[in-house]
Short mmCIF file of C-alpha atoms and ligand atoms in Angstrom, two decimals:
data_model
loop_
_atom_site.label_atom_id
_atom_site.label_comp_id
_atom_site.label_asym_id
_atom_site.label_seq_id
_atom_site.Cartn_x
_atom_site.Cartn_y
_atom_site.Cartn_z
CA UNK N 1 -0.11 0.16 -0.07
CA UNK N 2 1.53 3.45 -1.25
CA UNK N 3 1.45 6.34 1.41
CA UNK N 4 0.53 9.36 -0.62
CA UNK N 5 1.03 12.46 0.33
CA UNK N 6 -2.59 14.32 0.25
CA UNK N 7 -3.80 16.91 -1.50
CA UNK N 8 -7.44 19.32 -1.21
CA UNK N 9 -9.80 17.62 -3.43
CA UNK N 10 -9.95 19.91 -6.46
CA UNK N 11 -6.13 19.78 -6.39
CA UNK N 12 -4.80 19.67 -10.21
CA UNK N 13 -2.57 16.86 -11.23
CA UNK N 14 -0.91 17.39 -14.40
CA UNK N 15 2.22 17.05 -16.64
CA UNK N 16 3.70 19.61 -18.94
CA UNK N 17 5.91 19.87 -21.92
CA UNK N 18 7.02 22.79 -24.26
CA UNK N 19 6.83 23.06 -27.83
CA UNK N 20 10.40 23.02 -29.22
CA UNK N 21 11.61 20.21 -27.11
CA UNK N 22 9.11 18.05 -28.40
CA UNK N 23 7.47 18.62 -31.78
CA UNK N 24 9.98 18.32 -34.34
CA UNK N 25 8.92 19.05 -38.02
CA UNK N 26 10.71 22.60 -37.75
CA UNK N 27 10.43 22.98 -41.63
CA UNK N 28 6.57 21.46 -41.90
CA UNK N 29 3.38 23.39 -42.69
CA UNK N 30 4.37 27.02 -43.15
CA UNK N 31 6.47 27.42 -39.97
CA UNK N 32 9.13 30.00 -39.77
CA UNK N 33 12.42 29.68 -37.90
CA UNK N 34 12.50 30.30 -34.18
CA UNK N 35 16.00 31.48 -32.38
CA UNK N 36 16.46 28.05 -31.41
CA UNK N 37 16.74 26.82 -34.62
CA UNK N 38 19.41 29.05 -35.33
CA UNK N 39 21.25 28.94 -31.98
CA UNK N 40 21.49 25.08 -32.35
CA UNK N 41 23.21 25.03 -35.45
CA UNK N 42 26.00 27.10 -33.54
CA UNK N 43 28.93 25.41 -33.30
CA UNK N 44 29.47 24.46 -29.34
CA UNK N 45 26.00 26.00 -28.36
CA UNK N 46 24.33 22.59 -27.63
CA UNK N 47 26.21 19.70 -26.43
CA UNK N 48 26.33 16.87 -29.12
CA UNK N 49 24.99 19.58 -32.16
CA UNK N 50 21.75 18.21 -31.45
CA UNK N 51 18.62 19.98 -33.08
CA UNK N 52 15.32 20.24 -32.53
CA UNK N 53 14.52 19.34 -36.17
CA UNK N 54 12.50 15.74 -35.41
CA UNK N 55 12.75 16.05 -31.07
CA UNK N 56 9.94 13.42 -30.14
CA UNK N 57 8.25 13.80 -33.42
CA UNK N 58 5.24 15.21 -31.14
CA UNK N 59 3.89 17.04 -34.37
CA UNK N 60 3.47 13.65 -35.93
CA UNK N 61 2.71 11.63 -32.62
CA UNK N 62 0.83 14.28 -30.30
CA UNK N 63 -2.41 11.78 -30.83
CA UNK N 64 -0.22 8.55 -28.91
CA UNK N 65 1.00 11.25 -26.56
CA UNK N 66 -2.40 12.33 -25.37
CA UNK N 67 -2.97 8.85 -24.91
CA UNK N 68 -0.78 8.50 -22.81
CA UNK N 69 -1.51 11.42 -20.96
CA UNK N 70 -4.86 9.69 -20.47
CA UNK N 71 -3.59 6.79 -18.87
CA UNK N 72 -1.58 8.75 -16.52
CA UNK N 73 -4.55 10.22 -15.51
CA UNK N 74 -4.05 13.66 -15.32
CA UNK N 75 -6.59 16.38 -14.88
CA UNK N 76 -4.38 19.26 -17.03
CA UNK N 77 -1.78 19.06 -19.62
CA UNK N 78 -0.02 22.12 -19.95
CA UNK N 79 2.07 22.65 -23.40
CA UNK N 80 3.32 25.41 -25.35
CA UNK N 81 2.69 27.10 -28.68
CA UNK N 82 5.26 27.94 -31.21
CA UNK N 83 5.25 31.56 -32.14
CA UNK N 84 7.01 30.99 -35.04
CA UNK N 85 4.37 28.29 -36.35
CA UNK N 86 1.60 30.77 -35.93
CA UNK N 87 3.12 33.52 -36.95
CA UNK N 88 6.05 32.35 -39.15
CA UNK N 89 8.22 36.09 -39.08
CA UNK N 90 6.48 37.03 -35.87
CA UNK N 91 4.00 39.71 -37.57
CA UNK N 92 1.19 39.63 -39.68
CA UNK N 93 -1.48 37.17 -40.20
CA UNK N 94 -1.64 33.78 -38.64
CA UNK N 95 -0.30 31.06 -40.80
CA UNK N 96 -3.64 28.57 -40.39
CA UNK N 97 -2.06 25.46 -40.43
CA UNK N 98 0.03 26.58 -37.45
CA UNK N 99 -3.13 27.19 -35.53
CA UNK N 100 -4.91 24.25 -37.07
CA UNK N 101 -2.52 21.90 -35.20
CA UNK N 102 -2.78 23.10 -31.81
CA UNK N 103 -6.53 22.96 -32.22
CA UNK N 104 -6.19 19.37 -33.32
CA UNK N 105 -4.18 19.12 -30.29
CA UNK N 106 -6.87 21.40 -27.87
CA UNK N 107 -9.64 19.08 -29.27
CA UNK N 108 -8.01 15.68 -28.35
CA UNK N 109 -7.11 16.67 -24.89
CA UNK N 110 -10.51 18.20 -24.53
CA UNK N 111 -12.13 14.31 -25.79
CA UNK N 112 -9.35 12.46 -23.50
CA UNK N 113 -11.33 14.67 -20.42
CA UNK N 114 -8.18 16.76 -20.01
CA UNK N 115 -7.90 20.58 -19.68
CA UNK N 116 -5.10 22.31 -21.74
CA UNK N 117 -2.95 24.79 -20.34
CA UNK N 118 -1.34 26.75 -22.91
CA UNK N 119 1.81 28.63 -22.77
CA UNK N 120 2.07 31.43 -25.32
CA UNK N 121 6.04 31.67 -25.14
CA UNK N 122 8.61 28.73 -23.86
CA UNK N 123 11.42 30.25 -25.54
CA UNK N 124 11.19 30.14 -29.55
CA UNK N 125 11.18 33.48 -30.51
CA UNK N 126 10.40 33.67 -34.50
CA UNK N 127 14.24 34.41 -35.59
CA UNK N 128 12.98 37.59 -37.87
CA UNK N 129 11.91 39.14 -34.47
CA UNK N 130 15.65 38.37 -33.64
CA UNK N 131 16.85 39.93 -36.52
CA UNK N 132 14.81 43.10 -35.72
CA UNK N 133 16.58 43.34 -32.14
CA UNK N 134 14.56 40.79 -30.30
CA UNK N 135 13.66 41.34 -26.77
CA UNK N 136 15.94 43.97 -26.42
CA UNK N 137 13.60 45.64 -28.69
CA UNK N 138 10.31 47.35 -27.02
CA UNK N 139 8.28 46.54 -30.36
CA UNK N 140 8.61 42.99 -29.82
CA UNK N 141 6.35 43.32 -26.84
CA UNK N 142 3.66 44.54 -29.07
CA UNK N 143 4.36 42.05 -31.22
CA UNK N 144 3.76 39.67 -28.79
CA UNK N 145 0.65 40.81 -27.89
CA UNK N 146 -0.90 40.30 -31.34
CA UNK N 147 0.25 36.94 -31.51
CA UNK N 148 -1.59 36.44 -28.37
CA UNK N 149 -4.91 37.53 -29.91
CA UNK N 150 -4.24 35.08 -32.88
CA UNK N 151 -3.66 32.32 -30.75
CA UNK N 152 -6.43 33.01 -27.96
CA UNK N 153 -9.07 34.05 -31.04
CA UNK N 154 -9.00 30.40 -32.06
CA UNK N 155 -8.56 28.43 -29.01
CA UNK N 156 -9.50 30.39 -25.76
CA UNK N 157 -13.41 28.84 -25.99
CA UNK N 158 -11.75 25.81 -25.10
CA UNK N 159 -8.45 26.43 -23.15
CA UNK N 160 -9.09 27.70 -19.65
CA UNK N 161 -5.73 28.46 -18.47
CA UNK N 162 -3.19 30.45 -20.02
CA UNK N 163 0.69 31.46 -19.43
CA UNK N 164 1.94 34.23 -20.88
CA UNK N 165 5.53 33.72 -20.44
CA UNK N 166 7.53 30.91 -19.45
CA UNK N 167 10.67 31.74 -17.06
CA UNK N 168 11.11 35.59 -18.25
CA UNK N 169 14.53 35.26 -16.40
CA UNK N 170 15.82 32.31 -18.31
CA UNK N 171 14.83 34.38 -22.03
CA UNK N 172 16.50 37.61 -20.42
CA UNK N 173 19.75 36.52 -18.29
CA UNK N 174 20.45 32.92 -20.48
CA UNK N 175 19.07 34.63 -23.45
CA UNK N 176 21.26 38.04 -23.63
CA UNK N 177 23.16 37.89 -20.35
CA UNK N 178 25.40 34.58 -20.37
CA UNK N 179 24.76 33.57 -23.78
CA UNK N 180 23.93 30.32 -22.63
CA UNK N 181 20.59 30.03 -24.39
CA UNK N 182 19.52 31.38 -27.60
CA UNK N 183 19.67 34.03 -29.05
CA UNK N 184 23.00 33.31 -27.50
CA UNK N 185 24.22 37.14 -26.62
CA UNK N 186 26.50 38.37 -23.72
CA UNK N 187 25.46 41.79 -23.01
CA UNK N 188 24.68 44.17 -20.41
CA UNK N 189 21.94 46.78 -20.45
CA UNK N 190 20.09 45.03 -23.59
CA UNK N 191 19.63 42.35 -21.10
CA UNK N 192 18.04 44.44 -18.46
CA UNK N 193 16.08 46.06 -21.56
CA UNK N 194 14.85 42.31 -22.31
CA UNK N 195 13.66 41.51 -19.01
CA UNK N 196 11.67 44.74 -18.92
CA UNK N 197 10.11 44.29 -22.46
CA UNK N 198 9.51 40.43 -21.24
CA UNK N 199 7.23 42.25 -18.54
CA UNK N 200 5.90 44.61 -20.97
CA UNK N 201 4.58 41.89 -23.47
CA UNK N 202 3.14 40.09 -20.46
CA UNK N 203 1.08 43.00 -19.63
CA UNK N 204 -0.14 43.64 -22.38
CA UNK N 205 -1.07 40.13 -23.48
CA UNK N 206 -3.03 39.77 -20.25
CA UNK N 207 -6.68 42.27 -21.58
CA UNK N 208 -6.15 40.74 -24.50
CA UNK N 209 -6.65 36.99 -23.32
CA UNK N 210 -9.48 38.14 -21.04
CA UNK N 211 -11.32 39.63 -24.00
CA UNK N 212 -10.78 36.54 -26.30
CA UNK N 213 -12.27 34.64 -23.32
CA UNK N 214 -9.73 33.09 -21.19
CA UNK N 215 -10.72 32.12 -17.62
CA UNK N 216 -7.46 31.72 -15.65
CA UNK N 217 -4.57 34.22 -17.03
CA UNK N 218 -1.07 33.58 -15.43
CA UNK N 219 2.54 33.92 -15.92
CA UNK N 220 5.58 31.04 -14.82
CA UNK N 221 8.68 32.31 -13.12
CA UNK N 222 11.40 30.20 -12.32
CA UNK N 223 11.54 31.15 -8.60
CA UNK N 224 14.58 30.55 -6.62
CA UNK N 225 15.07 29.89 -2.70
CA UNK N 226 18.65 31.82 -2.21
CA UNK N 227 20.43 30.61 1.16
CA UNK N 228 23.51 32.92 1.57
CA UNK N 229 26.04 30.21 2.12
CA UNK N 230 27.20 32.07 5.68
CA UNK N 231 25.70 34.38 7.74
CA UNK N 232 28.61 36.73 7.12
CA UNK N 233 26.78 40.20 6.35
CA UNK N 234 28.57 40.05 2.47
CA UNK N 235 27.16 36.93 1.82
CA UNK N 236 23.96 37.88 2.99
CA UNK N 237 23.69 40.87 0.95
CA UNK N 238 25.27 38.22 -2.24
CA UNK N 239 22.04 36.49 -1.67
CA UNK N 240 19.88 39.42 -2.04
CA UNK N 241 21.51 40.73 -5.18
CA UNK N 242 20.72 37.02 -6.42
CA UNK N 243 17.21 37.27 -4.96
CA UNK N 244 16.81 40.80 -6.89
CA UNK N 245 18.04 39.55 -10.03
CA UNK N 246 16.31 35.85 -9.93
CA UNK N 247 12.72 36.82 -8.06
CA UNK N 248 11.98 40.10 -7.09
CA UNK N 249 13.18 41.81 -10.29
CA UNK N 250 10.14 39.72 -11.89
CA UNK N 251 7.84 39.78 -8.97
CA UNK N 252 7.75 43.24 -7.38
CA UNK N 253 6.58 44.76 -11.03
CA UNK N 254 3.91 41.85 -11.15
CA UNK N 255 2.28 42.06 -7.94
CA UNK N 256 3.76 45.97 -6.33
CA UNK N 257 3.97 47.46 -9.62
CA UNK N 258 7.10 49.03 -9.03
CA UNK N 259 10.89 47.52 -9.46
CA UNK N 260 12.64 46.15 -6.26
CA UNK N 261 14.34 48.58 -3.86
CA UNK N 262 17.46 46.36 -3.79
CA UNK N 263 18.27 47.14 -7.60
CA UNK N 264 20.81 49.84 -7.54
CA UNK N 265 22.63 47.79 -5.16
CA UNK N 266 22.37 44.59 -7.76
CA UNK N 267 23.44 46.38 -10.90
CA UNK N 268 25.37 49.54 -10.44
CA UNK N 269 26.40 51.05 -13.34
CA UNK N 270 24.11 48.98 -15.68
CA UNK N 271 20.87 50.89 -14.21
CA UNK N 272 22.24 54.11 -14.61
CA UNK N 273 22.33 53.32 -17.95
CA UNK N 274 18.98 52.24 -18.86
CA UNK N 275 16.42 54.59 -21.12
CA UNK N 276 13.98 51.63 -21.88
CA UNK N 277 11.59 51.78 -18.80
CA UNK N 278 8.68 54.07 -19.85
CA UNK N 279 5.89 55.78 -17.64
CA UNK N 280 3.04 53.80 -17.46
CA UNK N 281 4.63 50.32 -17.90
CA UNK N 282 4.35 49.45 -14.23
CA UNK N 283 0.51 50.04 -14.88
CA UNK N 284 0.68 47.65 -17.65
CA UNK N 285 2.78 44.98 -16.17
CA UNK N 286 0.84 44.34 -12.59
CA UNK N 287 -2.43 43.72 -14.29
CA UNK N 288 -4.09 41.24 -11.93
CA UNK N 289 -3.54 37.83 -12.34
CA UNK N 290 -5.30 34.57 -11.81
CA UNK N 291 -2.47 32.69 -10.62
CA UNK N 292 1.19 32.76 -10.30
CA UNK N 293 2.65 29.71 -11.99
CA UNK N 294 6.10 28.55 -10.36
CA UNK N 295 8.75 26.20 -11.84
CA UNK N 296 10.97 24.78 -9.09
CA UNK N 297 13.91 22.62 -9.18
CA UNK N 298 16.82 22.99 -6.90
CA UNK N 299 17.75 26.10 -4.54
CA UNK N 300 20.81 28.16 -4.88
CA UNK N 301 23.55 28.72 -1.92
CA UNK N 302 25.25 31.80 -2.60
CA UNK N 303 28.21 33.89 -1.56
CA UNK N 304 29.98 37.25 -2.07
CA UNK N 305 32.13 37.44 -5.24
CA UNK N 306 34.06 40.44 -7.15
CA UNK N 307 32.74 41.20 -10.49
CA UNK N 308 33.96 38.98 -13.12
CA UNK N 309 34.33 42.07 -15.35
CA UNK N 310 36.26 44.80 -13.76
CA UNK N 311 35.01 47.44 -16.66
CA UNK N 312 31.47 48.56 -15.95
CA UNK N 313 30.84 49.44 -19.72
CA UNK N 314 31.77 45.78 -20.63
CA UNK N 315 29.71 43.85 -18.04
CA UNK N 316 27.04 41.69 -18.76
CA UNK N 317 24.00 41.69 -16.76
CA UNK N 318 24.27 38.33 -14.82
CA UNK N 319 27.67 39.39 -13.30
CA UNK N 320 26.36 40.81 -9.88
CA UNK N 321 28.40 39.85 -7.48
CA UNK N 322 27.42 36.37 -6.46
CA UNK N 323 28.69 32.93 -6.93
CA UNK N 324 26.92 29.54 -6.44
CA UNK N 325 28.99 27.52 -3.72
CA UNK N 326 25.89 24.10 -4.42
CA UNK N 327 25.01 21.66 -1.28
CA UNK N 328 27.70 18.92 -1.17
CA UNK N 329 25.61 17.23 1.18
CA UNK N 330 22.83 16.95 -1.13
CA UNK N 331 21.99 14.23 -3.55
CA UNK N 332 22.50 15.53 -7.25
CA UNK N 333 20.36 14.90 -10.03
CA UNK N 334 22.18 14.12 -13.69
CA UNK N 335 22.30 17.46 -14.48
CA UNK N 336 23.79 18.17 -11.31
CA UNK N 337 21.37 19.95 -9.64
CA UNK N 338 20.91 19.27 -5.64
CA UNK N 339 18.24 17.75 -4.15
CA UNK N 340 16.44 19.71 -1.07
CA UNK N 341 12.18 19.44 -1.38
CA UNK N 342 12.22 21.37 2.08
CA UNK N 343 13.28 24.58 0.20
CA UNK N 344 10.34 24.73 -2.10
CA UNK N 345 8.01 24.86 1.37
CA UNK N 346 10.19 27.22 2.67
CA UNK N 347 10.27 29.10 -0.96
CA UNK N 348 6.14 28.94 -1.17
CA UNK N 349 5.61 29.99 2.29
CA UNK N 350 8.16 32.76 2.13
CA UNK N 351 6.20 34.28 -0.85
CA UNK N 352 3.22 33.96 0.99
CA UNK N 353 4.50 36.24 3.78
CA UNK N 354 6.07 38.32 1.31
CA UNK N 355 2.83 38.97 -0.85
CA UNK N 356 -0.07 38.16 1.60
CA UNK N 357 -3.38 39.07 -0.52
CA UNK N 358 -1.39 40.43 -3.12
CA UNK N 359 -0.16 36.73 -4.19
CA UNK N 360 -2.52 34.90 -6.23
CA UNK N 361 -3.32 31.41 -6.35
CA UNK N 362 -0.21 29.16 -7.06
CA UNK N 363 0.09 26.33 -9.54
CA UNK N 364 3.18 24.56 -9.68
CA UNK N 365 4.27 24.81 -13.34
CA UNK N 366 7.31 22.61 -13.48
CA UNK N 367 9.26 20.33 -11.24
CA UNK N 368 11.05 16.84 -12.19
CA UNK N 369 14.54 15.56 -12.22
CA UNK N 370 16.57 14.66 -15.05
CA UNK N 371 18.16 10.64 -14.21
CA UNK N 372 20.24 8.46 -16.14
CA UNK N 373 17.64 6.59 -17.22
CA UNK N 374 18.15 3.44 -18.70
CA UNK N 375 15.70 0.50 -19.84
CA UNK N 376 16.84 -2.43 -17.83
CA UNK N 377 16.44 -6.13 -19.39
CA UNK N 378 12.83 -6.49 -18.50
CA UNK N 379 12.40 -3.50 -20.99
CA UNK N 380 11.25 -1.37 -17.86
CA UNK N 381 12.72 1.89 -16.68
CA UNK N 382 13.27 1.83 -13.01
CA UNK N 383 13.79 5.44 -11.94
CA UNK N 384 13.31 5.31 -8.08
CA UNK N 385 14.96 8.63 -7.76
CA UNK N 386 12.94 10.45 -9.99
CA UNK N 387 10.00 8.70 -7.64
CA UNK N 388 11.76 9.68 -4.37
CA UNK N 389 12.28 13.24 -5.94
CA UNK N 390 8.47 13.74 -6.94
CA UNK N 391 7.56 12.45 -3.74
CA UNK N 392 9.80 15.15 -1.76
CA UNK N 393 8.42 17.87 -3.49
CA UNK N 394 4.78 17.05 -3.73
CA UNK N 395 5.19 16.36 0.16
CA UNK N 396 6.79 20.12 0.19
CA UNK N 397 3.61 21.25 -1.89
CA UNK N 398 1.24 19.64 0.59
CA UNK N 399 3.19 21.07 3.87
CA UNK N 400 3.19 24.73 2.32
CA UNK N 401 -0.87 24.27 1.47
CA UNK N 402 -1.10 23.22 5.40
CA UNK N 403 0.54 26.23 6.08
CA UNK N 404 -2.09 28.40 4.09
CA UNK N 405 -0.47 29.14 0.96
CA UNK N 406 -3.08 28.88 -1.79
CA UNK N 407 -1.37 25.78 -4.19
CA UNK N 408 -3.91 24.73 -7.00
CA UNK N 409 -2.12 22.48 -8.90
CA UNK N 410 1.10 20.73 -9.75
CA UNK N 411 2.35 19.63 -13.59
CA UNK N 412 5.31 17.37 -13.80
CA UNK N 413 7.99 18.11 -15.84
CA UNK N 414 7.90 16.58 -18.26
CA UNK N 415 6.03 13.99 -19.91
CA UNK N 416 8.22 13.13 -22.21
CA UNK N 417 12.17 12.76 -22.58
CA UNK N 418 12.72 15.47 -24.89
CA UNK N 419 15.21 18.29 -25.91
CA UNK N 420 16.61 19.86 -23.06
CA UNK N 421 18.03 23.05 -24.45
CA UNK N 422 22.01 23.39 -24.01
CA UNK N 423 22.06 19.71 -23.00
CA UNK N 424 20.50 18.60 -26.45
CA UNK N 425 19.21 14.90 -25.98
CA UNK N 426 21.48 14.19 -23.13
CA UNK N 427 19.43 14.83 -20.22
CA UNK N 428 16.43 13.02 -19.24
CA UNK N 429 13.55 14.46 -17.29
CA UNK N 430 10.39 12.46 -19.03
CA UNK N 431 7.94 10.10 -16.88
CA UNK N 432 7.87 8.50 -20.20
CA UNK N 433 11.19 7.40 -21.91
CA UNK N 434 11.98 8.14 -25.47
CA UNK N 435 14.25 6.06 -27.94
CA UNK N 436 14.86 8.67 -30.11
CA UNK N 437 16.27 6.39 -32.58
CA UNK N 438 12.67 4.79 -33.23
CA UNK N 439 10.66 7.11 -31.22
CA UNK N 440 9.07 4.29 -28.89
CA UNK N 441 7.94 5.73 -25.95
CA UNK N 442 8.45 3.53 -22.93
CA UNK N 443 6.25 4.77 -19.39
CA UNK N 444 8.78 4.76 -16.59
CA UNK N 445 8.16 3.36 -13.22
CA UNK N 446 7.20 7.22 -12.30
CA UNK N 447 4.57 7.10 -14.88
CA UNK N 448 3.01 4.07 -12.84
CA UNK N 449 4.09 5.75 -9.59
CA UNK N 450 2.10 9.32 -10.48
CA UNK N 451 -0.68 7.53 -12.19
CA UNK N 452 -1.34 5.50 -8.80
CA UNK N 453 -1.26 8.48 -6.98
CA UNK N 454 -3.39 10.41 -8.99
CA UNK N 455 -5.94 7.53 -9.31
CA UNK N 456 -5.70 6.69 -5.54
CA UNK N 457 -7.93 10.10 -4.71
CA UNK N 458 -10.45 9.29 -7.04
C1 FCB H 1 13.03 24.82 -17.19
C2 FCB H 1 12.51 24.82 -18.48
C3 FCB H 1 11.84 23.54 -18.86
C4 FCB H 1 12.76 22.28 -18.70
C5 FCB H 1 13.23 22.67 -17.26
C6 FCB H 1 13.83 21.43 -16.90
O1 FCB H 1 13.99 25.94 -16.95
O2 FCB H 1 11.01 25.81 -18.53
O3 FCB H 1 11.43 23.77 -20.59
O4 FCB H 1 14.01 22.42 -20.03
O5 FCB H 1 13.81 23.62 -16.69
#
């Protein structure tokens, strides 16, 4: 008899994916190029030179994948729409074939009794927009609102839950700060402009989604639980700089309509050079939301460090005087992330404390672990460590609910093994193993465990 953590009756169990990571078919039915198509072709950018050209071939196999979701028993499935499939150059009328694909997915889910949850932007910016400046450029925010309208006009009558952006921190600071993600730029002020324009894009699209009939509108942030390495004042200040960049830069404008007080200390010179924030923007950004999506994987332990680049004019926006020290005592997943589920409980409780009534209901929109999965001689994938990871984090969510945080649901990352960005196909996060040579799907032990957890409640 399994001893599962317990949740309120209406709690939503789900699973998540993202377009570029699973769809493949990058050249089909009029899809335009995305920044990830371009970035993946840059030598050395993605491990093994992997691309999204085929991925999990979900574009052709979505019916099988919906059948897997049905077998899993999830109430909701979070997936993303590829902007360049819908608007190949990021502007102008919709590519009907692109919208048709997502309509087939939505209708397939509804037929299977699964609620669709759509993310509009999970990092695949149309390449044509990047060539005009990408997120450094304010116009991209207006383009995003137009794109949101095209998708919502087609699907909002059937999709109850909408997520504007996935993890804008990654788009701004991995995309334009340290260059580890597409478009691979290493910049200072432009990365901060990207952060701001992403927030404006989000804010502009909220009323658009509501007008089209979306019932629940939110944004997904990758909030961090930042722990100072020691109690020394320098380390505590470094932790605040990390928290400013990772969390407060996003949550303060969204929930308080202001930029964080600690910003000057975080960016010093960079902040003085910014010209991109306009009056009225914070009102746009702080449009009330129905929920906050949080993606959580691992905590950060940080200590004080000097700037890596002494010249303030040459400094990138991620260079703000802290460095990670790791958690040697914890187990580490296959991507090297320490496993510390109690930190998810702490994050949720501290958010609740900081924002009180200004914090909307929360969904964990991603949580999961990469493990070195290998099919065993019996053909199954015995991923006991993933089960322990999921169990620990679900218990942390249950504890936060017991402590009064309004968490409404939890989506496992991910349904399938998939293209893990700069790691290519080398890291497996799925509940379902994908044999990329044959595209055969093998539900792992964690799939059966999650299924049992869900069905034990119904
Ligand atoms: C998150 C991303 C998701 C996936 C997981 C492991 O940052 O949103 O696409 O790559 O990490």
